[in-house]
mmCIF file of the C-alpha atoms, coordinates in Angstrom:
data_MODEL
# 
_entry.id   MODEL 
# 
loop_
_atom_site.group_PDB 
_atom_site.id 
_atom_site.type_symbol 
_atom_site.label_atom_id 
_atom_site.label_alt_id 
_atom_site.label_comp_id 
_atom_site.label_asym_id 
_atom_site.label_entity_id 
_atom_site.label_seq_id 
_atom_site.pdbx_PDB_ins_code 
_atom_site.Cartn_x 
_atom_site.Cartn_y 
_atom_site.Cartn_z 
_atom_site.occupancy 
_atom_site.B_iso_or_equiv 
_atom_site.pdbx_formal_charge 
_atom_site.auth_seq_id 
_atom_site.auth_comp_id 
_atom_site.auth_asym_id 
_atom_site.auth_atom_id 
_atom_site.pdbx_PDB_model_num 
ATOM 1   C CA . UNK A 1 1   ? 105.339 93.137  118.697 1.00 0.00 ? 1   UNK A CA 1 
ATOM 2   C CA . UNK A 1 2   ? 106.396 95.320  115.323 1.00 0.00 ? 2   UNK A CA 1 
ATOM 3   C CA . UNK A 1 3   ? 102.773 97.279  115.062 1.00 0.00 ? 3   UNK A CA 1 
ATOM 4   C CA . UNK A 1 4   ? 100.891 97.280  112.147 1.00 0.00 ? 4   UNK A CA 1 
ATOM 5   C CA . UNK A 1 5   ? 101.572 96.623  108.603 1.00 0.00 ? 5   UNK A CA 1 
ATOM 6   C CA . UNK A 1 6   ? 100.037 99.982  106.949 1.00 0.00 ? 6   UNK A CA 1 
ATOM 7   C CA . UNK A 1 7   ? 101.151 101.728 103.990 1.00 0.00 ? 7   UNK A CA 1 
ATOM 8   C CA . UNK A 1 8   ? 102.701 104.987 104.110 1.00 0.00 ? 8   UNK A CA 1 
ATOM 9   C CA . UNK A 1 9   ? 103.258 105.904 100.250 1.00 0.00 ? 9   UNK A CA 1 
ATOM 10  C CA . UNK A 1 10  ? 99.870  106.617 98.469  1.00 0.00 ? 10  UNK A CA 1 
ATOM 11  C CA . UNK A 1 11  ? 98.180  105.437 96.275  1.00 0.00 ? 11  UNK A CA 1 
ATOM 12  C CA . UNK A 1 12  ? 98.817  101.701 97.009  1.00 0.00 ? 12  UNK A CA 1 
ATOM 13  C CA . UNK A 1 13  ? 99.727  99.749  93.809  1.00 0.00 ? 13  UNK A CA 1 
ATOM 14  C CA . UNK A 1 14  ? 97.616  96.691  93.243  1.00 0.00 ? 14  UNK A CA 1 
ATOM 15  C CA . UNK A 1 15  ? 98.653  94.302  90.364  1.00 0.00 ? 15  UNK A CA 1 
ATOM 16  C CA . UNK A 1 16  ? 95.961  91.622  89.254  1.00 0.00 ? 16  UNK A CA 1 
ATOM 17  C CA . UNK A 1 17  ? 98.264  88.519  88.270  1.00 0.00 ? 17  UNK A CA 1 
ATOM 18  C CA . UNK A 1 18  ? 97.327  87.412  84.703  1.00 0.00 ? 18  UNK A CA 1 
ATOM 19  C CA . UNK A 1 19  ? 99.839  84.599  84.602  1.00 0.00 ? 19  UNK A CA 1 
ATOM 20  C CA . UNK A 1 20  ? 98.639  81.766  82.629  1.00 0.00 ? 20  UNK A CA 1 
ATOM 21  C CA . UNK A 1 21  ? 95.351  83.450  81.514  1.00 0.00 ? 21  UNK A CA 1 
ATOM 22  C CA . UNK A 1 22  ? 96.342  85.942  78.679  1.00 0.00 ? 22  UNK A CA 1 
ATOM 23  C CA . UNK A 1 23  ? 97.307  82.866  76.471  1.00 0.00 ? 23  UNK A CA 1 
ATOM 24  C CA . UNK A 1 24  ? 93.412  81.424  75.916  1.00 0.00 ? 24  UNK A CA 1 
ATOM 25  C CA . UNK A 1 25  ? 92.732  83.233  72.660  1.00 0.00 ? 25  UNK A CA 1 
ATOM 26  C CA . UNK A 1 26  ? 89.192  81.864  71.999  1.00 0.00 ? 26  UNK A CA 1 
ATOM 27  C CA . UNK A 1 27  ? 85.814  82.691  73.659  1.00 0.00 ? 27  UNK A CA 1 
ATOM 28  C CA . UNK A 1 28  ? 85.465  79.549  75.781  1.00 0.00 ? 28  UNK A CA 1 
ATOM 29  C CA . UNK A 1 29  ? 83.599  79.024  79.280  1.00 0.00 ? 29  UNK A CA 1 
ATOM 30  C CA . UNK A 1 30  ? 86.677  79.379  81.062  1.00 0.00 ? 30  UNK A CA 1 
ATOM 31  C CA . UNK A 1 31  ? 87.867  82.479  79.391  1.00 0.00 ? 31  UNK A CA 1 
ATOM 32  C CA . UNK A 1 32  ? 84.294  83.841  80.286  1.00 0.00 ? 32  UNK A CA 1 
ATOM 33  C CA . UNK A 1 33  ? 84.906  82.664  84.240  1.00 0.00 ? 33  UNK A CA 1 
ATOM 34  C CA . UNK A 1 34  ? 88.524  84.409  83.983  1.00 0.00 ? 34  UNK A CA 1 
ATOM 35  C CA . UNK A 1 35  ? 86.918  87.463  82.515  1.00 0.00 ? 35  UNK A CA 1 
ATOM 36  C CA . UNK A 1 36  ? 84.401  87.441  85.104  1.00 0.00 ? 36  UNK A CA 1 
ATOM 37  C CA . UNK A 1 37  ? 87.094  86.804  87.991  1.00 0.00 ? 37  UNK A CA 1 
ATOM 38  C CA . UNK A 1 38  ? 89.180  89.890  87.082  1.00 0.00 ? 38  UNK A CA 1 
ATOM 39  C CA . UNK A 1 39  ? 86.036  92.175  86.866  1.00 0.00 ? 39  UNK A CA 1 
ATOM 40  C CA . UNK A 1 40  ? 84.980  91.033  90.145  1.00 0.00 ? 40  UNK A CA 1 
ATOM 41  C CA . UNK A 1 41  ? 88.517  91.767  91.730  1.00 0.00 ? 41  UNK A CA 1 
ATOM 42  C CA . UNK A 1 42  ? 88.523  95.022  90.116  1.00 0.00 ? 42  UNK A CA 1 
ATOM 43  C CA . UNK A 1 43  ? 85.169  96.013  91.378  1.00 0.00 ? 43  UNK A CA 1 
ATOM 44  C CA . UNK A 1 44  ? 86.556  95.231  95.127  1.00 0.00 ? 44  UNK A CA 1 
ATOM 45  C CA . UNK A 1 45  ? 89.588  97.134  94.659  1.00 0.00 ? 45  UNK A CA 1 
ATOM 46  C CA . UNK A 1 46  ? 87.260  100.200 93.316  1.00 0.00 ? 46  UNK A CA 1 
ATOM 47  C CA . UNK A 1 47  ? 85.313  99.813  96.605  1.00 0.00 ? 47  UNK A CA 1 
ATOM 48  C CA . UNK A 1 48  ? 87.916  99.953  98.672  1.00 0.00 ? 48  UNK A CA 1 
ATOM 49  C CA . UNK A 1 49  ? 89.490  102.883 96.981  1.00 0.00 ? 49  UNK A CA 1 
ATOM 50  C CA . UNK A 1 50  ? 86.855  105.399 98.259  1.00 0.00 ? 50  UNK A CA 1 
ATOM 51  C CA . UNK A 1 51  ? 88.657  104.850 101.788 1.00 0.00 ? 51  UNK A CA 1 
ATOM 52  C CA . UNK A 1 52  ? 92.371  104.615 101.037 1.00 0.00 ? 52  UNK A CA 1 
ATOM 53  C CA . UNK A 1 53  ? 94.187  105.865 97.720  1.00 0.00 ? 53  UNK A CA 1 
ATOM 54  C CA . UNK A 1 54  ? 94.366  102.499 95.623  1.00 0.00 ? 54  UNK A CA 1 
ATOM 55  C CA . UNK A 1 55  ? 95.370  102.264 91.808  1.00 0.00 ? 55  UNK A CA 1 
ATOM 56  C CA . UNK A 1 56  ? 95.937  99.382  89.604  1.00 0.00 ? 56  UNK A CA 1 
ATOM 57  C CA . UNK A 1 57  ? 99.262  98.999  88.147  1.00 0.00 ? 57  UNK A CA 1 
ATOM 58  C CA . UNK A 1 58  ? 100.234 96.711  85.016  1.00 0.00 ? 58  UNK A CA 1 
ATOM 59  C CA . UNK A 1 59  ? 103.940 96.449  86.640  1.00 0.00 ? 59  UNK A CA 1 
ATOM 60  C CA . UNK A 1 60  ? 104.219 93.801  88.766  1.00 0.00 ? 60  UNK A CA 1 
ATOM 61  C CA . UNK A 1 61  ? 107.722 95.371  89.873  1.00 0.00 ? 61  UNK A CA 1 
ATOM 62  C CA . UNK A 1 62  ? 105.772 98.241  91.152  1.00 0.00 ? 62  UNK A CA 1 
ATOM 63  C CA . UNK A 1 63  ? 103.012 96.436  93.189  1.00 0.00 ? 63  UNK A CA 1 
ATOM 64  C CA . UNK A 1 64  ? 102.602 96.522  96.854  1.00 0.00 ? 64  UNK A CA 1 
ATOM 65  C CA . UNK A 1 65  ? 99.565  94.054  96.655  1.00 0.00 ? 65  UNK A CA 1 
ATOM 66  C CA . UNK A 1 66  ? 99.797  91.113  94.183  1.00 0.00 ? 66  UNK A CA 1 
ATOM 67  C CA . UNK A 1 67  ? 96.265  89.350  93.573  1.00 0.00 ? 67  UNK A CA 1 
ATOM 68  C CA . UNK A 1 68  ? 96.461  86.035  92.013  1.00 0.00 ? 68  UNK A CA 1 
ATOM 69  C CA . UNK A 1 69  ? 93.769  83.779  90.968  1.00 0.00 ? 69  UNK A CA 1 
ATOM 70  C CA . UNK A 1 70  ? 94.959  80.679  92.343  1.00 0.00 ? 70  UNK A CA 1 
ATOM 71  C CA . UNK A 1 71  ? 93.996  78.039  95.136  1.00 0.00 ? 71  UNK A CA 1 
ATOM 72  C CA . UNK A 1 72  ? 95.340  78.971  98.408  1.00 0.00 ? 72  UNK A CA 1 
ATOM 73  C CA . UNK A 1 73  ? 97.471  76.330  100.211 1.00 0.00 ? 73  UNK A CA 1 
ATOM 74  C CA . UNK A 1 74  ? 95.766  74.342  102.880 1.00 0.00 ? 74  UNK A CA 1 
ATOM 75  C CA . UNK A 1 75  ? 96.998  74.542  106.205 1.00 0.00 ? 75  UNK A CA 1 
ATOM 76  C CA . UNK A 1 76  ? 98.302  71.004  106.481 1.00 0.00 ? 76  UNK A CA 1 
ATOM 77  C CA . UNK A 1 77  ? 99.843  71.212  110.114 1.00 0.00 ? 77  UNK A CA 1 
ATOM 78  C CA . UNK A 1 78  ? 96.980  69.176  111.401 1.00 0.00 ? 78  UNK A CA 1 
ATOM 79  C CA . UNK A 1 79  ? 97.031  66.794  108.296 1.00 0.00 ? 79  UNK A CA 1 
ATOM 80  C CA . UNK A 1 80  ? 99.001  64.104  110.082 1.00 0.00 ? 80  UNK A CA 1 
ATOM 81  C CA . UNK A 1 81  ? 96.420  63.814  113.002 1.00 0.00 ? 81  UNK A CA 1 
ATOM 82  C CA . UNK A 1 82  ? 93.609  62.002  111.745 1.00 0.00 ? 82  UNK A CA 1 
ATOM 83  C CA . UNK A 1 83  ? 91.276  62.917  114.350 1.00 0.00 ? 83  UNK A CA 1 
ATOM 84  C CA . UNK A 1 84  ? 91.448  66.587  113.585 1.00 0.00 ? 84  UNK A CA 1 
ATOM 85  C CA . UNK A 1 85  ? 90.676  66.185  109.907 1.00 0.00 ? 85  UNK A CA 1 
ATOM 86  C CA . UNK A 1 86  ? 87.122  67.297  110.968 1.00 0.00 ? 86  UNK A CA 1 
ATOM 87  C CA . UNK A 1 87  ? 88.301  70.726  112.026 1.00 0.00 ? 87  UNK A CA 1 
ATOM 88  C CA . UNK A 1 88  ? 90.429  71.683  108.833 1.00 0.00 ? 88  UNK A CA 1 
ATOM 89  C CA . UNK A 1 89  ? 88.610  74.150  106.977 1.00 0.00 ? 89  UNK A CA 1 
ATOM 90  C CA . UNK A 1 90  ? 89.062  74.641  103.052 1.00 0.00 ? 90  UNK A CA 1 
ATOM 91  C CA . UNK A 1 91  ? 90.550  77.924  102.306 1.00 0.00 ? 91  UNK A CA 1 
ATOM 92  C CA . UNK A 1 92  ? 89.189  79.855  99.394  1.00 0.00 ? 92  UNK A CA 1 
ATOM 93  C CA . UNK A 1 93  ? 91.198  83.113  99.949  1.00 0.00 ? 93  UNK A CA 1 
ATOM 94  C CA . UNK A 1 94  ? 94.425  83.925  101.842 1.00 0.00 ? 94  UNK A CA 1 
ATOM 95  C CA . UNK A 1 95  ? 96.867  87.099  102.239 1.00 0.00 ? 95  UNK A CA 1 
ATOM 96  C CA . UNK A 1 96  ? 100.270 86.630  103.330 1.00 0.00 ? 96  UNK A CA 1 
ATOM 97  C CA . UNK A 1 97  ? 103.018 89.433  103.486 1.00 0.00 ? 97  UNK A CA 1 
ATOM 98  C CA . UNK A 1 98  ? 106.785 89.418  102.637 1.00 0.00 ? 98  UNK A CA 1 
ATOM 99  C CA . UNK A 1 99  ? 109.422 91.804  103.679 1.00 0.00 ? 99  UNK A CA 1 
ATOM 100 C CA . UNK A 1 100 ? 112.185 93.065  101.587 1.00 0.00 ? 100 UNK A CA 1 
ATOM 101 C CA . UNK A 1 101 ? 114.780 95.901  101.229 1.00 0.00 ? 101 UNK A CA 1 
ATOM 102 C CA . UNK A 1 102 ? 114.801 98.388  98.637  1.00 0.00 ? 102 UNK A CA 1 
ATOM 103 C CA . UNK A 1 103 ? 117.246 101.401 98.514  1.00 0.00 ? 103 UNK A CA 1 
ATOM 104 C CA . UNK A 1 104 ? 117.991 100.622 102.253 1.00 0.00 ? 104 UNK A CA 1 
ATOM 105 C CA . UNK A 1 105 ? 114.442 100.929 103.328 1.00 0.00 ? 105 UNK A CA 1 
ATOM 106 C CA . UNK A 1 106 ? 112.496 97.797  104.827 1.00 0.00 ? 106 UNK A CA 1 
ATOM 107 C CA . UNK A 1 107 ? 109.270 97.379  102.848 1.00 0.00 ? 107 UNK A CA 1 
ATOM 108 C CA . UNK A 1 108 ? 106.586 94.994  102.638 1.00 0.00 ? 108 UNK A CA 1 
ATOM 109 C CA . UNK A 1 109 ? 104.512 93.554  99.712  1.00 0.00 ? 109 UNK A CA 1 
ATOM 110 C CA . UNK A 1 110 ? 101.091 91.573  100.218 1.00 0.00 ? 110 UNK A CA 1 
ATOM 111 C CA . UNK A 1 111 ? 100.018 88.551  98.049  1.00 0.00 ? 111 UNK A CA 1 
ATOM 112 C CA . UNK A 1 112 ? 96.552  87.628  98.059  1.00 0.00 ? 112 UNK A CA 1 
ATOM 113 C CA . UNK A 1 113 ? 95.445  84.330  96.394  1.00 0.00 ? 113 UNK A CA 1 
ATOM 114 C CA . UNK A 1 114 ? 91.826  84.001  95.639  1.00 0.00 ? 114 UNK A CA 1 
ATOM 115 C CA . UNK A 1 115 ? 90.186  80.487  94.625  1.00 0.00 ? 115 UNK A CA 1 
ATOM 116 C CA . UNK A 1 116 ? 89.226  80.355  90.862  1.00 0.00 ? 116 UNK A CA 1 
ATOM 117 C CA . UNK A 1 117 ? 86.558  77.999  91.965  1.00 0.00 ? 117 UNK A CA 1 
ATOM 118 C CA . UNK A 1 118 ? 84.297  80.324  93.442  1.00 0.00 ? 118 UNK A CA 1 
ATOM 119 C CA . UNK A 1 119 ? 80.935  81.877  92.171  1.00 0.00 ? 119 UNK A CA 1 
ATOM 120 C CA . UNK A 1 120 ? 80.499  85.421  91.626  1.00 0.00 ? 120 UNK A CA 1 
ATOM 121 C CA . UNK A 1 121 ? 79.290  86.363  95.219  1.00 0.00 ? 121 UNK A CA 1 
ATOM 122 C CA . UNK A 1 122 ? 82.016  84.260  96.825  1.00 0.00 ? 122 UNK A CA 1 
ATOM 123 C CA . UNK A 1 123 ? 84.603  85.816  94.686  1.00 0.00 ? 123 UNK A CA 1 
ATOM 124 C CA . UNK A 1 124 ? 83.455  89.415  95.491  1.00 0.00 ? 124 UNK A CA 1 
ATOM 125 C CA . UNK A 1 125 ? 83.350  88.569  99.510  1.00 0.00 ? 125 UNK A CA 1 
ATOM 126 C CA . UNK A 1 126 ? 86.682  87.146  99.107  1.00 0.00 ? 126 UNK A CA 1 
ATOM 127 C CA . UNK A 1 127 ? 88.203  89.959  97.436  1.00 0.00 ? 127 UNK A CA 1 
ATOM 128 C CA . UNK A 1 128 ? 86.758  92.388  99.698  1.00 0.00 ? 128 UNK A CA 1 
ATOM 129 C CA . UNK A 1 129 ? 87.599  90.556  102.764 1.00 0.00 ? 129 UNK A CA 1 
ATOM 130 C CA . UNK A 1 130 ? 91.410  90.000  101.661 1.00 0.00 ? 130 UNK A CA 1 
ATOM 131 C CA . UNK A 1 131 ? 91.761  93.407  100.251 1.00 0.00 ? 131 UNK A CA 1 
ATOM 132 C CA . UNK A 1 132 ? 90.744  94.611  103.882 1.00 0.00 ? 132 UNK A CA 1 
ATOM 133 C CA . UNK A 1 133 ? 93.701  92.683  105.233 1.00 0.00 ? 133 UNK A CA 1 
ATOM 134 C CA . UNK A 1 134 ? 96.090  93.830  102.422 1.00 0.00 ? 134 UNK A CA 1 
ATOM 135 C CA . UNK A 1 135 ? 95.210  97.408  103.465 1.00 0.00 ? 135 UNK A CA 1 
ATOM 136 C CA . UNK A 1 136 ? 96.168  96.748  107.122 1.00 0.00 ? 136 UNK A CA 1 
ATOM 137 C CA . UNK A 1 137 ? 93.293  95.359  108.830 1.00 0.00 ? 137 UNK A CA 1 
ATOM 138 C CA . UNK A 1 138 ? 94.573  92.178  110.268 1.00 0.00 ? 138 UNK A CA 1 
ATOM 139 C CA . UNK A 1 139 ? 91.959  91.064  112.772 1.00 0.00 ? 139 UNK A CA 1 
ATOM 140 C CA . UNK A 1 140 ? 88.354  89.593  112.142 1.00 0.00 ? 140 UNK A CA 1 
ATOM 141 C CA . UNK A 1 141 ? 85.045  90.688  113.226 1.00 0.00 ? 141 UNK A CA 1 
ATOM 142 C CA . UNK A 1 142 ? 82.421  88.835  115.099 1.00 0.00 ? 142 UNK A CA 1 
ATOM 143 C CA . UNK A 1 143 ? 79.673  90.699  113.124 1.00 0.00 ? 143 UNK A CA 1 
ATOM 144 C CA . UNK A 1 144 ? 78.460  88.801  109.854 1.00 0.00 ? 144 UNK A CA 1 
ATOM 145 C CA . UNK A 1 145 ? 77.601  92.022  108.457 1.00 0.00 ? 145 UNK A CA 1 
ATOM 146 C CA . UNK A 1 146 ? 81.169  93.312  108.234 1.00 0.00 ? 146 UNK A CA 1 
ATOM 147 C CA . UNK A 1 147 ? 83.573  92.481  105.086 1.00 0.00 ? 147 UNK A CA 1 
ATOM 148 C CA . UNK A 1 148 ? 86.061  91.245  107.735 1.00 0.00 ? 148 UNK A CA 1 
ATOM 149 C CA . UNK A 1 149 ? 83.829  88.688  109.472 1.00 0.00 ? 149 UNK A CA 1 
ATOM 150 C CA . UNK A 1 150 ? 85.642  85.775  110.777 1.00 0.00 ? 150 UNK A CA 1 
ATOM 151 C CA . UNK A 1 151 ? 84.352  83.073  108.500 1.00 0.00 ? 151 UNK A CA 1 
ATOM 152 C CA . UNK A 1 152 ? 83.042  83.148  104.979 1.00 0.00 ? 152 UNK A CA 1 
ATOM 153 C CA . UNK A 1 153 ? 79.234  83.057  104.429 1.00 0.00 ? 153 UNK A CA 1 
ATOM 154 C CA . UNK A 1 154 ? 76.763  83.012  101.517 1.00 0.00 ? 154 UNK A CA 1 
ATOM 155 C CA . UNK A 1 155 ? 75.702  86.316  102.172 1.00 0.00 ? 155 UNK A CA 1 
ATOM 156 C CA . UNK A 1 156 ? 77.268  89.301  99.945  1.00 0.00 ? 156 UNK A CA 1 
ATOM 157 C CA . UNK A 1 157 ? 78.329  91.983  102.417 1.00 0.00 ? 157 UNK A CA 1 
ATOM 158 C CA . UNK A 1 158 ? 79.318  95.424  101.527 1.00 0.00 ? 158 UNK A CA 1 
ATOM 159 C CA . UNK A 1 159 ? 82.446  97.140  103.231 1.00 0.00 ? 159 UNK A CA 1 
ATOM 160 C CA . UNK A 1 160 ? 80.744  98.106  106.582 1.00 0.00 ? 160 UNK A CA 1 
ATOM 161 C CA . UNK A 1 161 ? 81.152  101.351 108.498 1.00 0.00 ? 161 UNK A CA 1 
ATOM 162 C CA . UNK A 1 162 ? 82.680  99.185  111.346 1.00 0.00 ? 162 UNK A CA 1 
ATOM 163 C CA . UNK A 1 163 ? 85.244  97.901  108.754 1.00 0.00 ? 163 UNK A CA 1 
ATOM 164 C CA . UNK A 1 164 ? 85.830  101.613 107.677 1.00 0.00 ? 164 UNK A CA 1 
ATOM 165 C CA . UNK A 1 165 ? 86.077  102.644 111.297 1.00 0.00 ? 165 UNK A CA 1 
ATOM 166 C CA . UNK A 1 166 ? 88.613  99.705  111.872 1.00 0.00 ? 166 UNK A CA 1 
ATOM 167 C CA . UNK A 1 167 ? 90.858  100.769 108.920 1.00 0.00 ? 167 UNK A CA 1 
ATOM 168 C CA . UNK A 1 168 ? 90.815  104.233 110.154 1.00 0.00 ? 168 UNK A CA 1 
ATOM 169 C CA . UNK A 1 169 ? 91.802  103.498 113.526 1.00 0.00 ? 169 UNK A CA 1 
ATOM 170 C CA . UNK A 1 170 ? 94.579  101.159 112.343 1.00 0.00 ? 170 UNK A CA 1 
ATOM 171 C CA . UNK A 1 171 ? 96.080  104.197 110.385 1.00 0.00 ? 171 UNK A CA 1 
ATOM 172 C CA . UNK A 1 172 ? 96.064  106.513 113.321 1.00 0.00 ? 172 UNK A CA 1 
ATOM 173 C CA . UNK A 1 173 ? 98.051  104.196 115.390 1.00 0.00 ? 173 UNK A CA 1 
ATOM 174 C CA . UNK A 1 174 ? 101.895 104.422 115.046 1.00 0.00 ? 174 UNK A CA 1 
ATOM 175 C CA . UNK A 1 175 ? 103.891 101.609 114.197 1.00 0.00 ? 175 UNK A CA 1 
ATOM 176 C CA . UNK A 1 176 ? 107.569 100.915 114.771 1.00 0.00 ? 176 UNK A CA 1 
ATOM 177 C CA . UNK A 1 177 ? 108.208 99.733  110.995 1.00 0.00 ? 177 UNK A CA 1 
# 
């Protein structure tokens, strides 16, 4: 067990990936949806910044967390087993991590994919939830009033005191990274 993937340098730099979206010049329904998505994701970043220093960066090379407006891949391990098709959940968001070495130091980067097909409430819920993972909370809550609840709901849940306490506890623990 490695320990926890927590940040040791602050503020944590977040990049919102604008690939393929800046080339839409005219105001269209799609451009309005894209602008709304970016605004909602920025709101989630702002909300988490009360509890851990986070800043948005326009340089992807400096980013420690990258948030993209794209569909997360389905877990297709069970796709070949027809009897398990009913158990497969559609993913609306996902956080993954990668390790890399920079100046002889082992570092990690989080990549968050949030679906472009979500409404406002679902996008904000997904962004809050996945940013919680990106900041170091890898577990899930059993309480549907927490942002880190284990399943998506139609409720718009704010970052709860339990979510904040979990984040604090994770940063108090040592890691072997």
